[in-house]
XYZ file of C-alpha atoms in Angstrom:
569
model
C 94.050 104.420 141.754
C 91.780 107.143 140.212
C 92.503 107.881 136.618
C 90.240 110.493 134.052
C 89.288 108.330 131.078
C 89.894 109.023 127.731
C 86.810 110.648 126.252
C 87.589 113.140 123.305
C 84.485 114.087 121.732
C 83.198 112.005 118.824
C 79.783 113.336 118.515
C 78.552 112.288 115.038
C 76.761 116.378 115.370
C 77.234 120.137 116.219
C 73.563 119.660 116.343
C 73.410 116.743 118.756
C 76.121 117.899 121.082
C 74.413 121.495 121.337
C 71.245 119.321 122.027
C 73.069 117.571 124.550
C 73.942 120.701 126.477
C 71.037 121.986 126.486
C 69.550 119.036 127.779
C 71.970 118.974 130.687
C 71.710 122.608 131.801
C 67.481 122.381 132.147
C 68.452 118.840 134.189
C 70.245 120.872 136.486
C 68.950 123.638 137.171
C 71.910 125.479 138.585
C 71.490 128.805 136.903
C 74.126 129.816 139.418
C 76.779 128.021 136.725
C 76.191 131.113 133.883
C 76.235 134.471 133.640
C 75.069 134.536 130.063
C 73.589 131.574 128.707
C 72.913 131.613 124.361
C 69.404 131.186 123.652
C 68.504 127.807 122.275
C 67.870 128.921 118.821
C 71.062 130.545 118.145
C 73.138 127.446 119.729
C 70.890 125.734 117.129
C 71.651 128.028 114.452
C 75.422 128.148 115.599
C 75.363 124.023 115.434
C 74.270 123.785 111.847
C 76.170 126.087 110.232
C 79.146 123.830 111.289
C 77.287 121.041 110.634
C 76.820 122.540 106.760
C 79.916 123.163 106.802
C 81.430 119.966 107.289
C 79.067 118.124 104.779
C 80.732 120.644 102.176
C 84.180 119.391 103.280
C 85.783 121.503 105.397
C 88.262 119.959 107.952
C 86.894 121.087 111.543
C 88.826 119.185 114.359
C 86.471 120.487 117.033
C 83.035 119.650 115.241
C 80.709 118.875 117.588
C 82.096 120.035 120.760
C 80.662 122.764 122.625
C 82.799 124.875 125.007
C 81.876 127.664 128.039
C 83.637 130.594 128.567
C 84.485 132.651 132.041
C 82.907 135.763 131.454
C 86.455 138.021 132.051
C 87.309 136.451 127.831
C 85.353 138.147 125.172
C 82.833 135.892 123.046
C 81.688 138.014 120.423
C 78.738 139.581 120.479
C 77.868 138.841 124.457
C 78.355 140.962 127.160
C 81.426 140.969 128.952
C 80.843 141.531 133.058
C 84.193 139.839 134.824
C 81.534 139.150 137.818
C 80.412 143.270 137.543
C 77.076 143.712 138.198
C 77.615 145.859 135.014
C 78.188 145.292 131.688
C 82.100 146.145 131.092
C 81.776 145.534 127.449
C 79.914 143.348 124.432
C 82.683 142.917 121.947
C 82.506 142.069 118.415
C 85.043 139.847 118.246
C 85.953 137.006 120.418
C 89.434 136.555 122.165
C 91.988 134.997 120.097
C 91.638 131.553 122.600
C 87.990 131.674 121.625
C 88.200 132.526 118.269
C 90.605 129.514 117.265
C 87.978 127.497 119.409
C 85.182 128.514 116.993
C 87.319 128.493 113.894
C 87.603 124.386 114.515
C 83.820 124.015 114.917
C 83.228 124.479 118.397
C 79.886 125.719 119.625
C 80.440 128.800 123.055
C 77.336 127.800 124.881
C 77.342 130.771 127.091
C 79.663 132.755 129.501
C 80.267 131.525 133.400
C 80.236 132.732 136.534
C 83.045 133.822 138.394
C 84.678 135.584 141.709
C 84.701 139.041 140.573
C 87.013 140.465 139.029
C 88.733 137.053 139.163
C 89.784 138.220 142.191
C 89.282 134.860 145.051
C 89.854 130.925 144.709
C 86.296 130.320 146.257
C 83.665 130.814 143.436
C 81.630 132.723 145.743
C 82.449 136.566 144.847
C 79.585 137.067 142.303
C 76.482 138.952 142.020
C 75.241 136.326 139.707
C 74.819 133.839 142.787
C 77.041 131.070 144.368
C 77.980 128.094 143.037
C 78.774 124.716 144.821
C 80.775 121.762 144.273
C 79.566 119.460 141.932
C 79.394 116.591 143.947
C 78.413 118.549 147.582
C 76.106 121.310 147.254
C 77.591 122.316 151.084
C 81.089 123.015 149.524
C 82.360 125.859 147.524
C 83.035 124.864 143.875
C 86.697 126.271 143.574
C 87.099 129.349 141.925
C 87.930 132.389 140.405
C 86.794 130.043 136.777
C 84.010 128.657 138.909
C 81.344 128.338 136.438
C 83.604 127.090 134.085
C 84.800 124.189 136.321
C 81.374 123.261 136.636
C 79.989 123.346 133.170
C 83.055 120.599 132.099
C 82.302 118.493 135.309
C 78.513 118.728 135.329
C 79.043 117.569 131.925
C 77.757 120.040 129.736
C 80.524 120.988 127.953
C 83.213 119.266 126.674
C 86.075 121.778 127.458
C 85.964 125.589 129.362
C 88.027 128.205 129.554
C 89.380 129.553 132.768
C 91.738 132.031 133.477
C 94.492 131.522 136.289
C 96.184 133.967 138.087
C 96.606 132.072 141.911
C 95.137 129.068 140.847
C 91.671 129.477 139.548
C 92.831 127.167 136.482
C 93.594 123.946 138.846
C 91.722 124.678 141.984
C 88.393 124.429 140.146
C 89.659 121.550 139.256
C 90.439 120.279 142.324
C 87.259 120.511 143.864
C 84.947 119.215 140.497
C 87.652 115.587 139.983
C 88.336 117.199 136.559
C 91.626 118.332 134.914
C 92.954 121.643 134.612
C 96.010 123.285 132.326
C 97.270 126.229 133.546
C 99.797 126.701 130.868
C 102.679 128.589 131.120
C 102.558 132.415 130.806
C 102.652 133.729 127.460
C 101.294 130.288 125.928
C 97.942 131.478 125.556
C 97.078 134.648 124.386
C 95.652 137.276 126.654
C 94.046 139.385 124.480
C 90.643 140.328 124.621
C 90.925 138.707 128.578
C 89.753 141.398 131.379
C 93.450 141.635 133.153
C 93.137 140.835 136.956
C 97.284 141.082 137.566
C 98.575 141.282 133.594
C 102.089 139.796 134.415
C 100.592 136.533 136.164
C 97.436 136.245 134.466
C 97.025 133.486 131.929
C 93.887 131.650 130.288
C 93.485 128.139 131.417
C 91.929 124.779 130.141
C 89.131 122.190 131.822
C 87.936 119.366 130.593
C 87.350 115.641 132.068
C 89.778 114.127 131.248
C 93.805 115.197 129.915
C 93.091 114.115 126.532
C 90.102 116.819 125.588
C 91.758 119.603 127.472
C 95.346 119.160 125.636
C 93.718 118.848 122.347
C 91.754 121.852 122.971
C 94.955 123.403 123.727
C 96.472 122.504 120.388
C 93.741 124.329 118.610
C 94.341 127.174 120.483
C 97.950 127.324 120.261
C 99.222 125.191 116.855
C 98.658 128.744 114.985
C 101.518 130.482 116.823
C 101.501 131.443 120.521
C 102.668 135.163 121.907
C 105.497 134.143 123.852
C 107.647 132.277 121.659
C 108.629 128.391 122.709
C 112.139 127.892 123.665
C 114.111 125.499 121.269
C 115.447 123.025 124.298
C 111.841 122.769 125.952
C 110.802 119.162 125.573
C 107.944 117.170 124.114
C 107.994 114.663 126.635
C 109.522 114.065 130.444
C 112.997 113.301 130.397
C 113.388 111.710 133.479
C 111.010 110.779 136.845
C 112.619 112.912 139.679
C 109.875 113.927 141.592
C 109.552 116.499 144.574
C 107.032 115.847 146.854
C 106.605 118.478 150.288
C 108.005 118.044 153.537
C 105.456 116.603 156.264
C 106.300 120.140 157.893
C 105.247 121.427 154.731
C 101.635 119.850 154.708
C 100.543 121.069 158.273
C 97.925 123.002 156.474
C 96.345 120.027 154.944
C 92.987 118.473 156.006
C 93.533 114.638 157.056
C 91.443 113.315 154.187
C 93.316 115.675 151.636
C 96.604 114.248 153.011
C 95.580 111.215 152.876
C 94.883 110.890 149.000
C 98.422 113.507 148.872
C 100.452 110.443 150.633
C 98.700 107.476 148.393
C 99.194 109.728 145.249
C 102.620 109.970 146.049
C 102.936 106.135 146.832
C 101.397 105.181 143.696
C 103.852 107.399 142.202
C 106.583 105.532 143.649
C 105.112 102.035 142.639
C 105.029 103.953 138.953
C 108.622 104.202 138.625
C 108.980 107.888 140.133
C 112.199 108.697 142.408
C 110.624 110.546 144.919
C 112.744 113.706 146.311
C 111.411 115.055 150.161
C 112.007 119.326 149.243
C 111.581 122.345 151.361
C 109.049 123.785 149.694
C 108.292 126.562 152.583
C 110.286 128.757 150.396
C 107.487 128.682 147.854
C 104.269 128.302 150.144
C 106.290 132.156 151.194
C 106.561 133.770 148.081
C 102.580 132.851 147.667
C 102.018 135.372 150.667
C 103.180 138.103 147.565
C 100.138 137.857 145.487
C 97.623 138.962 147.837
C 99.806 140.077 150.763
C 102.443 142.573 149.070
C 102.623 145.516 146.781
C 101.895 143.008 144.354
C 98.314 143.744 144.476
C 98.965 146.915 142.533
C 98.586 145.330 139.375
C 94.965 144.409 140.535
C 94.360 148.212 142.111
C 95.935 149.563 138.162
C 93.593 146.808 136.018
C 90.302 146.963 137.346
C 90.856 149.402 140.665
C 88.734 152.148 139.315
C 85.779 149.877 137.819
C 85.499 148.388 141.043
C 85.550 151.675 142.988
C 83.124 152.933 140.538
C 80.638 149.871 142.098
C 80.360 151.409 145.405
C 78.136 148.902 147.272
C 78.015 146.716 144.577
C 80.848 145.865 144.961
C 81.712 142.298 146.148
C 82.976 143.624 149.692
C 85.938 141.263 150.051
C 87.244 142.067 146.831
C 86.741 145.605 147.491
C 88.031 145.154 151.051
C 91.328 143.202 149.265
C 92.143 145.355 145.945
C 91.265 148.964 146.885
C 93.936 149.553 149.808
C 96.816 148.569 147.177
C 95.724 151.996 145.343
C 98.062 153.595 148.115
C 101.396 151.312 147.647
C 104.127 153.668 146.639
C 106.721 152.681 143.771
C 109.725 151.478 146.372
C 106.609 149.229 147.925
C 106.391 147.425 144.469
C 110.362 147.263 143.819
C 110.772 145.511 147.130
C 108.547 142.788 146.229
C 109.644 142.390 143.228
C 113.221 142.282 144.054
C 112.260 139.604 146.722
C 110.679 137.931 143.509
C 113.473 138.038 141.851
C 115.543 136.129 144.358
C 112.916 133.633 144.909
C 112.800 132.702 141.293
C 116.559 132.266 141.248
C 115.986 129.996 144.598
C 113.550 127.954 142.281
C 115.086 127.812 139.321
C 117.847 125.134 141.193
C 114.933 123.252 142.233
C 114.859 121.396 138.676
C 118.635 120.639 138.281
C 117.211 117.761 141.385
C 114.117 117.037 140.276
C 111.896 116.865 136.892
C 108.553 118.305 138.388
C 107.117 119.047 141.856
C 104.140 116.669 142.175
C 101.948 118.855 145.840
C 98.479 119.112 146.896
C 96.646 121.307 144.224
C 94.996 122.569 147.562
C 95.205 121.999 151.409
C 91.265 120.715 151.806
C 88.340 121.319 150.463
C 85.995 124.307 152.366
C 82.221 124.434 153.187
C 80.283 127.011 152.211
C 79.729 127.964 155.905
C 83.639 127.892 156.971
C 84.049 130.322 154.069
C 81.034 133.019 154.771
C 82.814 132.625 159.017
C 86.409 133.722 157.510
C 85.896 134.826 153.629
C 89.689 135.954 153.550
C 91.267 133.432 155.440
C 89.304 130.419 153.636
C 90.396 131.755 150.362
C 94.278 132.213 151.425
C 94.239 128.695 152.675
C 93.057 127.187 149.182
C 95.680 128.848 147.680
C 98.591 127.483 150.098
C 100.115 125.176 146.802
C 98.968 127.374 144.218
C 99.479 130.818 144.515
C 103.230 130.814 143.999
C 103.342 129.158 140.425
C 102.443 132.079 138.225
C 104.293 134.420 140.391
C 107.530 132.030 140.013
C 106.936 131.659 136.040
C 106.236 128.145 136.613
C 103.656 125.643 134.507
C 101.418 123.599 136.216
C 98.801 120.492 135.362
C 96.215 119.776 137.753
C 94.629 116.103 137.608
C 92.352 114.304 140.314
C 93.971 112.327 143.680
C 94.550 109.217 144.370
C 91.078 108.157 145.433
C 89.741 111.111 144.400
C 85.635 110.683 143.296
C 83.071 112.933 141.633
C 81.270 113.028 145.014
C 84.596 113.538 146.945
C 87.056 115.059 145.200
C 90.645 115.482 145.961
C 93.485 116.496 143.958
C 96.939 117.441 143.116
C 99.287 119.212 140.862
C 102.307 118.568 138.764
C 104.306 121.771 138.812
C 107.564 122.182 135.988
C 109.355 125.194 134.725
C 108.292 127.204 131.957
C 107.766 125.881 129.042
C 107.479 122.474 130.573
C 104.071 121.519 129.344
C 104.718 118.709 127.564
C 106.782 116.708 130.525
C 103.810 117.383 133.195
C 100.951 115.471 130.748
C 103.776 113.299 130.364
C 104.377 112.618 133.986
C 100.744 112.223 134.391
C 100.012 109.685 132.621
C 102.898 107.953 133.133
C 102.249 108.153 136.816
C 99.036 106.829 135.970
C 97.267 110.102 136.984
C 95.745 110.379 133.593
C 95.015 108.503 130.631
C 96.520 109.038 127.010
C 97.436 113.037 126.825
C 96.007 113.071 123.122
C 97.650 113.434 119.525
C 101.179 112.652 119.459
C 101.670 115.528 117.597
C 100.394 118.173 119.190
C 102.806 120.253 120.054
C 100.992 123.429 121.117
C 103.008 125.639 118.411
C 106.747 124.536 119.712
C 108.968 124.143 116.568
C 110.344 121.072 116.226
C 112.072 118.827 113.689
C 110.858 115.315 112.630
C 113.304 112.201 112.513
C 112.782 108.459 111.263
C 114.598 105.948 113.032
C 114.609 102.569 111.810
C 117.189 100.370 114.345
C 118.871 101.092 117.920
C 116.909 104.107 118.627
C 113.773 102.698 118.437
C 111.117 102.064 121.180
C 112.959 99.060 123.525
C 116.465 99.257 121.642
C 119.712 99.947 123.390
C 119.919 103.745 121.920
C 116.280 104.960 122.673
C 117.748 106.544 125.820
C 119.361 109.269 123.375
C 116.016 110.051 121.788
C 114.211 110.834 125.323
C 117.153 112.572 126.833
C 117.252 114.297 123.762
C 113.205 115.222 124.877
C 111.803 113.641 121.724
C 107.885 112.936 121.484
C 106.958 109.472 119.137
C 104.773 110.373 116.364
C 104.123 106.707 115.544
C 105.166 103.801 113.455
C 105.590 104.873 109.585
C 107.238 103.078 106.403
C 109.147 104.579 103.645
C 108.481 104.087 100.048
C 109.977 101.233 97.983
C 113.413 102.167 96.883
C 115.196 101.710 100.507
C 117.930 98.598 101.184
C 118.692 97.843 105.011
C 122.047 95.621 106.194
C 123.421 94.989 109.134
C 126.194 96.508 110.537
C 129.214 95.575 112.422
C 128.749 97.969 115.180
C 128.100 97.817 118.931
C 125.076 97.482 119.669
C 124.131 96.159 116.146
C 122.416 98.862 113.953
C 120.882 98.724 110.554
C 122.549 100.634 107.756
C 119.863 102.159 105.712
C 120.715 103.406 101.726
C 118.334 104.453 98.811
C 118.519 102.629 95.362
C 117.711 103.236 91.997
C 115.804 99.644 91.659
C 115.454 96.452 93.585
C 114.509 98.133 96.888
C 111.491 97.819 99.793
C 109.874 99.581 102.028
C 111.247 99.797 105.690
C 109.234 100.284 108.706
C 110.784 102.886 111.170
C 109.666 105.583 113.841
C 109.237 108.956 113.384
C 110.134 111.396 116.342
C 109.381 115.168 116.666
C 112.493 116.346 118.830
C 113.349 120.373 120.247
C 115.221 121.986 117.876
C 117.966 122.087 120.691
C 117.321 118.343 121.620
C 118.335 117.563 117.900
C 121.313 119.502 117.330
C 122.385 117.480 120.905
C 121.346 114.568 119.323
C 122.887 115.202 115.766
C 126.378 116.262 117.369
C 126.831 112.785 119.053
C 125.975 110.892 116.177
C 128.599 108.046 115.506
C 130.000 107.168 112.558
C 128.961 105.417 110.326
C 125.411 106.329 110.539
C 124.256 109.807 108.825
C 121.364 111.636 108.513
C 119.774 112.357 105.467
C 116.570 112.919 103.298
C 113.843 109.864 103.702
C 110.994 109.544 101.633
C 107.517 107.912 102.619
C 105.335 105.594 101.275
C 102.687 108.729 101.010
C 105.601 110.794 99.414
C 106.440 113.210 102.133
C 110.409 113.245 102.933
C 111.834 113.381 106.071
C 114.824 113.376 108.078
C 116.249 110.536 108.886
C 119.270 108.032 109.301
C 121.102 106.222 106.883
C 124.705 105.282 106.527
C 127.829 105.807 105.060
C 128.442 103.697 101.917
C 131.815 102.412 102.985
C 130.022 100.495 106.211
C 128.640 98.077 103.817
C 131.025 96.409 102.404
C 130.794 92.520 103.864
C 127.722 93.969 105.993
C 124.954 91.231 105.865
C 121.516 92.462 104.196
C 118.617 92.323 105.640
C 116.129 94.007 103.128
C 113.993 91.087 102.940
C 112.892 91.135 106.606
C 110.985 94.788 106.098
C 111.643 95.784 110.202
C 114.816 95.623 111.988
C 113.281 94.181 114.782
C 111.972 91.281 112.674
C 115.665 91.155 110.871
């Protein structure tokens, strides 16, 4: 099985890892990848001021990482183009994603090439040349963030920003064996982003590997994000119900593509998964919206007239695509939108069967040459399995194939709800499509409330169940300070009753959980007596919630203090 390896950062430098980049992008040669590159001295510049600034103490969780940026986000002081052969704009300030980026330590080394307008899945709309695959210089690289997919896979960066509005966050991706985020709508902020279609538009996330791209996230989002989190969305899958498509439903697919589709989905099986055959026709339909419908008006409103305004410069297939949609009337737009609404109703049912949709992130992977034959139809195949999700509210987490390698790259996507983040990296690496998702408590900016459990809820006991239905993350193994007794109490299964003393006490060992805010009160209201929950205190001094028990539970209950861990009691 192919799995993306763990490799967060560590540089010991700003410094080295600018040095690093640099030293990758003359290797190459592929000036294709950028549409503005920073000049060596001010990455160099850029490096040691965090460098300086993290001698003099200050806490920068990105330090030495360096990051591109598709060039339809603003990065302060560079030119902003969206694929334009014209400058659009050179902002002052960069986009909030960026800006949190930068505030952690992380060097922009310059802004990538993309389809233009972010209008195209193939990476080859751009006066600023074509790109290729990474690993076949005959295929397209995946696009509109095609640049951006590059610069993570070539290696050059450690993370890139995308943006994805059909699927240029995951089929990038796809095509490069990296990972790709496309978070749900509203988790990112769009500001200071060139809109392409503002109500399905949403920055996305590469990196190598699920790790670097979720902890990029967490800079990004820990802050606060614009569309608040629900309190019941979980931290973590609560069950492995997964839909896979129909055979009838993978016609489109290449055989090689299906190939690593059916193996995926057997080695999801062998991973504990209960597979679920859907209908998924329903959603490859609605797709046919975005770029088929009255939908395109968002596209003709956002960047209609700048494109207009290009005349022949214009990239003729985006031209050929966007323009005509400046003559949809109003009762055009409420059609399809109505017929949205009743497809995301149809959806919305799909997860009272299943936990996630695990389909191809795309039907095969093009040539270069099939897609200058048929530059429209090309692009609307890619898009078969992606086009739908943002249109349908949906989150989505794009990893590499079974058998998928950087010189032939295949790959799929975990598709959720909104809001449902945290269960896809979940799924993925407990499917053994990717390796540790990161920091246990990352949480992207979803409130949450903390709870230390010391007995039957704990990893392997009888009650954990409660904790994962209840969609609780584990933040890891922690012990309280000395003034804690534990006995053992008459109750089925056996738990450990917990109390606080004056004197003669110990310190406990226990778990601490970061549960929903909903997924506690569930939890909370089917507490059993005798247990509680109360104020705990650390052995660093922090309190938390957590359980303890009613006093008259005690009596003739045997103590186990001494032992220090219920499991060792």
């Amino acid at each position: 099985m192919s799995t993306t390896t763990t490799t967060v950062p560590t540089s010991a430098s700003a410094a080295d890892a600018v040095e690093r980049a640099l030293v990758r992008i003359e290797e190459l040669g592929q000036p294709e990848i950028w549409i503005t590159l920073r000049p060596a001295s001010v990455l160099r510049e850029l490096a040691a001021a965090v460098d300086e600034r993290v001698a003099a103490g200050a806490h920068l969780p990105l330090a030495g990482w360096t990051v591109a940026v598709k060039d339809n986000i603003d990065v302060a002081g560079l030119p902003t183009t969206a694929g334009s052969p014209s400058v659009l704009r050179t902002p002052d300030g960069s986009a909030p994603a960026v800006a949190r980026l930068e505030a952690a330590g992380a060097v922009v080394v310059g802004k990538t090439n993309l389809d233009q307008f972010a209008t195209g899945l193939v990476g080859a709309r751009s006066p600023y040349g074509t790109p290729h695959a990474a690993g076949d210089a005959t295929r397209v690289s995946g696009g509109s963030s095609a640049g951006s997919g590059l610069a993570v896979a070539h290696g050059i960066v450690d993370v890139a920003l995308g943006t994805d509005t059909a699927g240029s966050g995951r089929v990038p991706a796809a095509f490069n064996h990296v990972v790709g985020i496309k978070p749900t709508l509203g988790l990112l902020s769009a500001e200071g982003v060139v809109p392409a279609s503002p109500s399905y538009d949403t920055v996305s996330v590469f990196a190598r590997d699920l790790a670097t791209a979720a902890a990029a996230t967490e800079v990004m989002t820990a802050a606060g994000t614009p569309r608040p989190w629900p309190s019941s969305a979980p931290f973590r899958a609560t069950g492995r119900r997964i839909g896979i498509a129909r055979s009838a439903d993978l016609t489109p697919m290449s055989p090689s593509w299906r190939a690593a589709y059916d193996a995926t989905v057997a080695a999801a099986r062998t991973a504990g998964a209960t597979v679920v055959e859907l209908d998924v026709s329903p959603l490859v339909d609605v797709a046919a919206l975005l770029y088929g419908g009255a939908l395109l008006a968002e596209r003709a409103q956002a960047f209609g007239q700048a494109l207009a305004a290009l005349g022949g410069a214009a990239d003729p297939t985006v031209a050929r695509i966007v323009l005509p949609a400046m003559d949809f009337t109003a009762v055009d737009l409420v059609r399809d939108q109505q017929a949205l609404v009743a497809a995301r109703a149809t959806t919305d049912a799909l997860w009272e069967s299943v936990d996630a949709l695990l389909l191809p992130t795309a039907p095969g992977h093009p040539t270069l040459a099939e897609l200058a034959d048929d530059p429209v139809g090309v692009n609307a195949w890619v898009g078969t399995y992606t086009n739908f999700v943002n249109l349908l509210d949906l989150s989505a987490l794009a990893v590499p194939a079974v058998g998928s390698t950087a010189a032939e790259p295949v790959g799929v996507s975990l598709v959720g709800p909104a809001f449902g983040d945290h269960a896809l990296a979940d799924l993925a690496v407990g499917l053994g499509l990717a390796a540790s998702a990161g920091a246990p408590d990352a949480l992207w900016g979803a409130p949450s409330v903390d709870l230390v459990v010391f007995g039957a809820h704990r990893t392997g006991q009888p009650l954990h169940h409660e904790l994962v239905r209840a969609g609780a993350r584990l933040l890891g193994t922690v012990t309280t300070s000395p003034e804690y007794r534990m006995a053992r109490l008459a109750t089925t299964p056996p738990k450990p009753g917990v109390w606080r003393v004056a004197s003669g006490g110990a310190s406990l060992v226990g778990e601490r959980w970061a549960l929903p805010r909903a997924g506690f009160a569930t939890f909370v209201a089917g507490l059993a007596a005798p247990m509680t929950i109360g104020r705990v205190e650390l052995d660093d001094g922090s309190d938390v919630l957590g359980f303890l028990c009613e006093p008259r539970a005690l009596d003739g209950a045997e103590d186990v203090t001494a032992a220090g861990d219920w499991l060792l009691a």
